[in-house]
Coordinates of C-alpha atoms and ligand atoms in Angstrom, one line a residue:
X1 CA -26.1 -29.6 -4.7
X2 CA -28.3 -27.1 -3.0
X3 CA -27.6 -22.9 -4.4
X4 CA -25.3 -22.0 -1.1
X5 CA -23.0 -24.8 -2.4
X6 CA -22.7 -23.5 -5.9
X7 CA -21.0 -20.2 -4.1
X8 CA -18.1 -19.0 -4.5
X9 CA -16.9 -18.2 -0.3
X10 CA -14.7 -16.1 0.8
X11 CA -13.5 -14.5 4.3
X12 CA -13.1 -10.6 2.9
X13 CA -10.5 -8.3 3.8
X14 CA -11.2 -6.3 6.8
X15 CA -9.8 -2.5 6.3
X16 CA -9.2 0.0 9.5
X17 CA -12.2 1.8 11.0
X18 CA -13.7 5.3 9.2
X19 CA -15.3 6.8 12.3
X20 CA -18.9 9.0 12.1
X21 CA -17.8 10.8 14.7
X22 CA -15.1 13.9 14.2
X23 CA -13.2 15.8 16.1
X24 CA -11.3 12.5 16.6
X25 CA -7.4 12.0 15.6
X26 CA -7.8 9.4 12.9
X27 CA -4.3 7.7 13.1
X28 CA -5.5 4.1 11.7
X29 CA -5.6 4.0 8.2
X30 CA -2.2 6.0 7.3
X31 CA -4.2 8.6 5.1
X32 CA -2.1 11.7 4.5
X33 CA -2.9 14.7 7.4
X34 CA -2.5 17.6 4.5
X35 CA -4.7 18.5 1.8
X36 CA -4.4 17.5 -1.3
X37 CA -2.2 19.6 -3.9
X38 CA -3.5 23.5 -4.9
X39 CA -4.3 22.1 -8.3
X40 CA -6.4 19.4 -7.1
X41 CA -9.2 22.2 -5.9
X42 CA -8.9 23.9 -8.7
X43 CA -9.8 20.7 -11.5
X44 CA -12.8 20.2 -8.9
X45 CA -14.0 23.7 -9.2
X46 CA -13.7 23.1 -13.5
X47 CA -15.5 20.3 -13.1
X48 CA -18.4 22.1 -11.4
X49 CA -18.5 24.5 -14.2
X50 CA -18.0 21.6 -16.7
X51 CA -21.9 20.2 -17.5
X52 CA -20.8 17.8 -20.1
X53 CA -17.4 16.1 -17.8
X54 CA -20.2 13.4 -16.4
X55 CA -22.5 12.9 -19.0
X56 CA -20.1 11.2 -21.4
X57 CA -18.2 8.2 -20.3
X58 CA -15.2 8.9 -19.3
X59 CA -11.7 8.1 -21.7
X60 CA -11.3 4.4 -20.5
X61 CA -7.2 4.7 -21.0
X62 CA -7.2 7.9 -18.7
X63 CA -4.7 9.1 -21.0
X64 CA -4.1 13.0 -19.1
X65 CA -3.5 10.8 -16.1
X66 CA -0.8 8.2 -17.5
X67 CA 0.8 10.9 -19.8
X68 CA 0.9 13.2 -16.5
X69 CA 2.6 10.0 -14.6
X70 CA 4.6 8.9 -17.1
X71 CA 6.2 12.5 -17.3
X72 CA 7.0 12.4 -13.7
X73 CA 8.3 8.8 -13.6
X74 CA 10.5 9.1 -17.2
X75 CA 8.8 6.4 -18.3
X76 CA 6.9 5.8 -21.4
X77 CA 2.8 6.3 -22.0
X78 CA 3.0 2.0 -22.6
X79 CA 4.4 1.3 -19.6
X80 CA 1.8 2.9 -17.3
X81 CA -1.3 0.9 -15.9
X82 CA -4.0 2.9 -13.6
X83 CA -6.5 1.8 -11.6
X84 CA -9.4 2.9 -8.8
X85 CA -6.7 2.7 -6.5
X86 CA -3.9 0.1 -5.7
X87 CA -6.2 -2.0 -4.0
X88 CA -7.3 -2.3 -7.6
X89 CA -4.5 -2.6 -9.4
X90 CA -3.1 -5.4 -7.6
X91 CA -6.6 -7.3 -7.8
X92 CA -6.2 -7.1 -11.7
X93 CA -2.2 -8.1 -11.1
X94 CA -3.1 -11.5 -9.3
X95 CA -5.4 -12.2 -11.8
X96 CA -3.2 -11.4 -14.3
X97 CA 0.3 -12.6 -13.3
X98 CA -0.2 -15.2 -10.8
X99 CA -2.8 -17.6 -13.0
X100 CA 0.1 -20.0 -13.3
X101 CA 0.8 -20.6 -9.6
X102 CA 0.5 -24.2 -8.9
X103 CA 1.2 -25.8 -5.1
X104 CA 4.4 -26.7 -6.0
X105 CA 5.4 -23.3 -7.5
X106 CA 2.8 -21.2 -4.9
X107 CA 3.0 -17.3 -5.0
X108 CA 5.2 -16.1 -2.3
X109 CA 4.5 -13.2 0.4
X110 CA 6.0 -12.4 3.8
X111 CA 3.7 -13.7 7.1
X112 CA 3.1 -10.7 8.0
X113 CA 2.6 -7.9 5.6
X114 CA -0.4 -6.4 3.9
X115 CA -3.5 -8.6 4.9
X116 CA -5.4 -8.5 1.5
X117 CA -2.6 -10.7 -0.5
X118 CA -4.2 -13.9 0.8
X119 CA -7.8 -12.8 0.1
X120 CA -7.0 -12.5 -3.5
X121 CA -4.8 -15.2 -3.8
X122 CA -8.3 -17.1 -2.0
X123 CA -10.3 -15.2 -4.3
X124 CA -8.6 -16.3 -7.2
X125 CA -7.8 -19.9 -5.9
X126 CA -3.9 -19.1 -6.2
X127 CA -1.9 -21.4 -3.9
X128 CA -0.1 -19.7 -2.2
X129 CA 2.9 -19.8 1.1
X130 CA 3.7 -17.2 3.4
X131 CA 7.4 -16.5 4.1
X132 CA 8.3 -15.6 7.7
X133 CA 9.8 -12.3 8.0
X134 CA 13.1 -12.5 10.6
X135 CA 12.6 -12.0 14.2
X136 CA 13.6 -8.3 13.4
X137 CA 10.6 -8.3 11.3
X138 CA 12.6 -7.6 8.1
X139 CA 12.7 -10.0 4.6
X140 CA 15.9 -12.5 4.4
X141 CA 16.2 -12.1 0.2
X142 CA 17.9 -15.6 0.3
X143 CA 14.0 -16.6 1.1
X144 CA 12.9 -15.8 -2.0
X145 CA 15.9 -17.2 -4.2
X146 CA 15.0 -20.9 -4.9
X147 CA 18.5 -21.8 -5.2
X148 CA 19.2 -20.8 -1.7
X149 CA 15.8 -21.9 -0.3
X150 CA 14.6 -24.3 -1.6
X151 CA 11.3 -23.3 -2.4
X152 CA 10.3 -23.0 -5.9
X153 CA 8.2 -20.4 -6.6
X154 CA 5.4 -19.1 -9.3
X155 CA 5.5 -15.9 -8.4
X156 CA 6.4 -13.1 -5.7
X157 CA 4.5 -10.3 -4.1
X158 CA 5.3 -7.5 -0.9
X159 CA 5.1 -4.1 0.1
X160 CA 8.5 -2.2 0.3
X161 CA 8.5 -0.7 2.7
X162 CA 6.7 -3.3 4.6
X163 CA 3.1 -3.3 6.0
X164 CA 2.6 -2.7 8.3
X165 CA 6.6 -2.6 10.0
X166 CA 7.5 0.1 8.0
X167 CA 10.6 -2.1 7.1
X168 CA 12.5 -0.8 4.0
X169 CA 14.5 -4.2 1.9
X170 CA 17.2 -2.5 0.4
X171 CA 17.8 -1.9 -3.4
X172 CA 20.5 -4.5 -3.9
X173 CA 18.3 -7.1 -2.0
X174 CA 14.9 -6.9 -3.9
X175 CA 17.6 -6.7 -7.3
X176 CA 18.4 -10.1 -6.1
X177 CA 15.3 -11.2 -5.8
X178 CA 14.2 -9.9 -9.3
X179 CA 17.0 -11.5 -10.5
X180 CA 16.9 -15.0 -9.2
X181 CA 13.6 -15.1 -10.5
X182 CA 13.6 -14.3 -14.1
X183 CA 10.8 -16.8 -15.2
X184 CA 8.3 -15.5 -12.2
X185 CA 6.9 -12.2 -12.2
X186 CA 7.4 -10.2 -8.8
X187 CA 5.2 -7.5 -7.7
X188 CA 7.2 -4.4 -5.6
X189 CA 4.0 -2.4 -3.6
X190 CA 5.7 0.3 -3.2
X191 CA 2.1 1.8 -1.2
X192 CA 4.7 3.9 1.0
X193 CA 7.5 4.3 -0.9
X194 CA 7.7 8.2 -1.1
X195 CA 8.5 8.9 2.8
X196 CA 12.1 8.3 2.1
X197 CA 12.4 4.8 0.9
X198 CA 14.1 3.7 -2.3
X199 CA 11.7 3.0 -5.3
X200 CA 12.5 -0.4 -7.3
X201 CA 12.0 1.2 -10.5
X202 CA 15.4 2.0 -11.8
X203 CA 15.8 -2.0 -12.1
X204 CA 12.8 -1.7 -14.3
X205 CA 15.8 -0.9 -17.4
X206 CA 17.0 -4.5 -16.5
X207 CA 14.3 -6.6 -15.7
X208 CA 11.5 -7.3 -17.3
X209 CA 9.6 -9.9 -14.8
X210 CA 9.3 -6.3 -12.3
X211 CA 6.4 -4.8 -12.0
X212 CA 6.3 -1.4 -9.6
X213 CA 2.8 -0.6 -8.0
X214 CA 2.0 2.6 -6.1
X215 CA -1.1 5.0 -5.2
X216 CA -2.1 8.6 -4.7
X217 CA -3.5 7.1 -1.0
X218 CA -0.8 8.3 1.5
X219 CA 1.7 10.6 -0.4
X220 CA -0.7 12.5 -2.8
X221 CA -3.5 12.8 0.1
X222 CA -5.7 11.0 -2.7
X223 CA -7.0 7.8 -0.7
X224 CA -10.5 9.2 -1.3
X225 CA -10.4 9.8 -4.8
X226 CA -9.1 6.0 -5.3
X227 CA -5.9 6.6 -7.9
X228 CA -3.6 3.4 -8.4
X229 CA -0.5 2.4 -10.5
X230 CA 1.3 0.0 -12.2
X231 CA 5.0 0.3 -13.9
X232 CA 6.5 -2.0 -15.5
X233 CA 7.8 -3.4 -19.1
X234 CA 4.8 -2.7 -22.0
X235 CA 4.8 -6.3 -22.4
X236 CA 3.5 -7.1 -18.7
X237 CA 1.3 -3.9 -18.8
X238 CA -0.7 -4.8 -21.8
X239 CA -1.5 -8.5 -20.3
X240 CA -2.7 -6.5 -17.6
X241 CA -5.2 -3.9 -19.6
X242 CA -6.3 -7.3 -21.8
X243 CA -7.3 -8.5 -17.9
X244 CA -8.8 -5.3 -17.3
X245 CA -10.4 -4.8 -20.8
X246 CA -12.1 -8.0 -19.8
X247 CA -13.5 -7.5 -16.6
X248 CA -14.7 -3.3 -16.7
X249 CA -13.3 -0.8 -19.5
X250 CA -14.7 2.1 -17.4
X251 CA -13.4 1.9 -14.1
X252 CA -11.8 5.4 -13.1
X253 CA -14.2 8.1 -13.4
X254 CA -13.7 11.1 -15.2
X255 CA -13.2 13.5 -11.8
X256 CA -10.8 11.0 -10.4
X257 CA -8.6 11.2 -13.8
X258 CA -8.9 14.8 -13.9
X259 CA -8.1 15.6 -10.1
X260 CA -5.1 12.7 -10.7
X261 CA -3.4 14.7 -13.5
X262 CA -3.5 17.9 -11.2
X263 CA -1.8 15.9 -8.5
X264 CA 0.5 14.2 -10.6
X265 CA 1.6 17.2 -12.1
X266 CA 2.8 19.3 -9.0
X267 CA 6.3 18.1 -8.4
X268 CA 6.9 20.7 -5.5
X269 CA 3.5 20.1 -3.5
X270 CA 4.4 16.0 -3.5
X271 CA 8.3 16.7 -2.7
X272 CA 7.1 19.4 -0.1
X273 CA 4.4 17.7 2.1
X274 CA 6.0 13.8 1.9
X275 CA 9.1 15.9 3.3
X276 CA 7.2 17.3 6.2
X277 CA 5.5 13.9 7.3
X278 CA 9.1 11.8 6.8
X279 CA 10.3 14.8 9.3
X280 CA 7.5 14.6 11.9
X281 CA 8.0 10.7 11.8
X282 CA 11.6 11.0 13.0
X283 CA 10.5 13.2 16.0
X284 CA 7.5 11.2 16.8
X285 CA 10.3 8.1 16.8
X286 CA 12.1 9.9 19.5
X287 CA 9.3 10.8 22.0
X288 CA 8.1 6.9 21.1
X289 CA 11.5 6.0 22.3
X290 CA 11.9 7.8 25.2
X291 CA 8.6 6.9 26.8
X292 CA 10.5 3.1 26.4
X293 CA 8.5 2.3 23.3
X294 CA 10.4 -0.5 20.8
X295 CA 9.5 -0.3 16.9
X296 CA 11.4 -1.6 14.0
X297 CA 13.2 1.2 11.5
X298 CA 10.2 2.7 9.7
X299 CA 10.6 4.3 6.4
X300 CA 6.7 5.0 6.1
X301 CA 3.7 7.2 7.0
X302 CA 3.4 5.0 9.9
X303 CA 5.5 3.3 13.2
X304 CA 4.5 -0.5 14.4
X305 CA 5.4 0.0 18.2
X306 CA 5.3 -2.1 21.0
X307 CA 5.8 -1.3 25.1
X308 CA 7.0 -3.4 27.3
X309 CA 4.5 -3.1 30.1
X310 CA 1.4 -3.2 27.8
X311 CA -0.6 -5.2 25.6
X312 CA -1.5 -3.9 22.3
X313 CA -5.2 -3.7 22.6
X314 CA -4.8 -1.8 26.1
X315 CA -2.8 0.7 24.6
X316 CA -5.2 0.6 21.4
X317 CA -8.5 0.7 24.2
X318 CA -6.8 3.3 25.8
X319 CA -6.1 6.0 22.9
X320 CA -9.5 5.4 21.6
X321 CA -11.1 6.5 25.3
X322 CA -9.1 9.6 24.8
X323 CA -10.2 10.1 21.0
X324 CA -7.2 8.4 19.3
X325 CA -7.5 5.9 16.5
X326 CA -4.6 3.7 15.5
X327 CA -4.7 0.1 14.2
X328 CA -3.9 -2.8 15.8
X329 CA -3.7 -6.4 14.5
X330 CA -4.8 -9.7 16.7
X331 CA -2.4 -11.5 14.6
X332 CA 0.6 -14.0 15.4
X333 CA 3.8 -11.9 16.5
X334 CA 2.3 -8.5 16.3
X335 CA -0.3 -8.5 18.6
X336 CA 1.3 -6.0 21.4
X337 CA 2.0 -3.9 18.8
X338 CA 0.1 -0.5 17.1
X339 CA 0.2 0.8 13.9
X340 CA 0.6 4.7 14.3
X341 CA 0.0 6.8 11.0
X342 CA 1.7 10.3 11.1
X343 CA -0.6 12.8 11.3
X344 CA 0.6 16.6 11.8
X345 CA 3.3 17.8 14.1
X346 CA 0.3 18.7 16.6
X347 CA -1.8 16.0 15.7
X348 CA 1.7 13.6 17.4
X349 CA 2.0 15.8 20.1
X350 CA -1.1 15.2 21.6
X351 CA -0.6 11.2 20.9
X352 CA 2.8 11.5 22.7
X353 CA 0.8 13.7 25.3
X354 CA -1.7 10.8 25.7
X355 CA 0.6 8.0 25.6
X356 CA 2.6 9.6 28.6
X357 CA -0.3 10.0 30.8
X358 CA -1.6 6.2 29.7
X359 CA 2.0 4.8 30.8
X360 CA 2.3 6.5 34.3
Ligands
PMP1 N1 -0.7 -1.8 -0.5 C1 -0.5 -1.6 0.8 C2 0.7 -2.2 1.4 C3 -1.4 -0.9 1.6 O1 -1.2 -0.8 2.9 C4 -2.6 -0.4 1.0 C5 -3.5 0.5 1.9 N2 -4.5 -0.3 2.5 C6 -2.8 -0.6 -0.3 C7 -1.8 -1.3 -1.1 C8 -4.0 -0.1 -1.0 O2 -4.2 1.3 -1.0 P1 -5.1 2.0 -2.1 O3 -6.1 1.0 -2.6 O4 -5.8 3.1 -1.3 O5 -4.2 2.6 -3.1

């Protein structure tokens, strides 16, 4: 067996573009248009003054940060997990929760729906099936309830809302699915929960195979600073830190934890600005629709749109020539379609502005 054998392969995850250039609208990566909140500035300006905040390592339970989430959420200390990001977080989860998948009892996801699940489920060797959403691109529960389907299952992962539809599954639908599943542990990435969707984690009180996983990416304006979640029963969270204990006990750094406690903390700033993009995406549907445009329901920072008259990576080629950058996917069933993050009220203008001169 020669040394490239002995590799372990994998075909990686490939994220949206982060241009060089600026004075470009950057629509492709659903980051959030406003700055972060006041108090965020203000921990970076302590730290500066702060000589000793990076020589030391920093507190490996980021305890300011969970105590400052676990305020906001009404839950306790124990049943907080962070992470450098939710990108994290759910690595260490599929580690962690879906070890016992087997090909008869494979994790479940949607077929289309956020494109690193089957890169760690390959990472990790988990075997794994993908679920077709409906033709209307939202989840059938009865899917993921074996009596009904058929399909047993080991575990159960997807976004809620949906990436990247935007689809919301209703409360009493992913309740079913928690609770046809009781022996499986399912995973509700709730990336884009907090532009009007409902959150799963009232059903944490009854259920303890739930676990509820956000970030401070989109909502919190945070994707830089790489802040992740988990919530869920203490149980299920201390697997998880004995997963994480065993892999890197230092993984958030000390100005992440400090600017994440500051976010965290401001109530009014997150209610405020998630407020003003759910707003601005409900005009931006309009203008989408009158220039004929066709786009599932979104309940995110985002619309998945289609035209009639033109292929996805036209429309993509053609925003991009006029300094627009929105996502689109060469995949199976959502190839003529873009993903559009909401950027500012101008910021949409000047998208519908291009998009209307592009269709006539
Ligand atoms: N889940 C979903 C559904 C996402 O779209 C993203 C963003 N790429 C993430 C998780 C990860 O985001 P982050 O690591 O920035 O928290």
């Amino acid at each position: 067996m020669s040394w490239e054998d002995r590799i372990r392969k994998v075909e990686p995850y490939v994220a949206g573009e982060q241009p060089k250039e600026k004075d470009i609208i950057k629509l492709n990566t659903n980051e959030c248009p406003y700055p972060p909140a006041p108090g965020v500035e203000a921990a970076i300006r302590d730290l500066a003054g702060d000589s000793s905040a990076l020589r030391l390592y920093p507190d490996m339970d980021a305890t300011p940060l969970v105590e400052a989430l676990a305020a906001q959420y009404h839950v306790k200390p124990d049943q907080l997990f962070v992470g450098v990001g939710s990108d994290d977080v759910l690595a260490l989860c599929f580690l962690t929760f879906f070890a016992g998948c087997t090909e008869e009892e494979p994790l479940l996801f949607p077929d289309i729906t956020y494109s690193f699940y089957d890169v760690w489920a390959s990472l990790y060797r988990i075997p794994f099936r993908r679920i077709p959403l409906k033709d209307d691109f939202s989840i059938d529960p009865a899917d993921y309830i074996p009596a009904k389907s058929g399909q047993a299952c080991g575990g159960i992962i997807f976004p809620n809302p949906n990436a990247p539809t935007g689809v919301e599954l209703g409360q009493e639908a992913v309740e079913q699915i928690v609770a046809a599943n009781p022996d499986c542990i399912v995973i509700v990435d709730e990336a884009y929960v907090d532009f009007g969707a409902k959150t799963a984690l009232p059903l944490l009180e009854k259920y303890d195979n739930l676990l509820v996983v956000q970030t401070f990416s989109k909502s919190r304006a945070m994707a830089g600073a790489r802040v992740g979640f988990a919530i869920g029963n203490e149980k299920l969270i201390g697997y998880l830190k004995d997963v994480k204990f065993s892999f890197n006990s230092y993984t958030m750094n000390l100005p992440s934890i400090r600017i994440g406690t500051a976010s965290a903390k401001d109530a009014a700033w997150f209610a405020e600005t998630t407020g003003r993009i759910a707003a601005t995406r409900e005009r931006f549907k309009a203008e989408l629709r009158a220039l004929g445009f066709e786009f599932p329901d979104s309940r995110a920072n985002f619309v998945f749109a289609r035209h009639p008259a033109f292929s996805g990576a036209d429309l993509q080629a053609a925003l991009r020539a006029r300094r627009i950058i929105v996502r689109h996917f060469n995949k199976p069933r959502i190839s003529d379609y873009l993903r559009i993050t909401i950027g500012t009220d101008d910021q949409m203008d000047r998208v519908v502005d291009a998009l209307r001169e592009i269709l006539a």
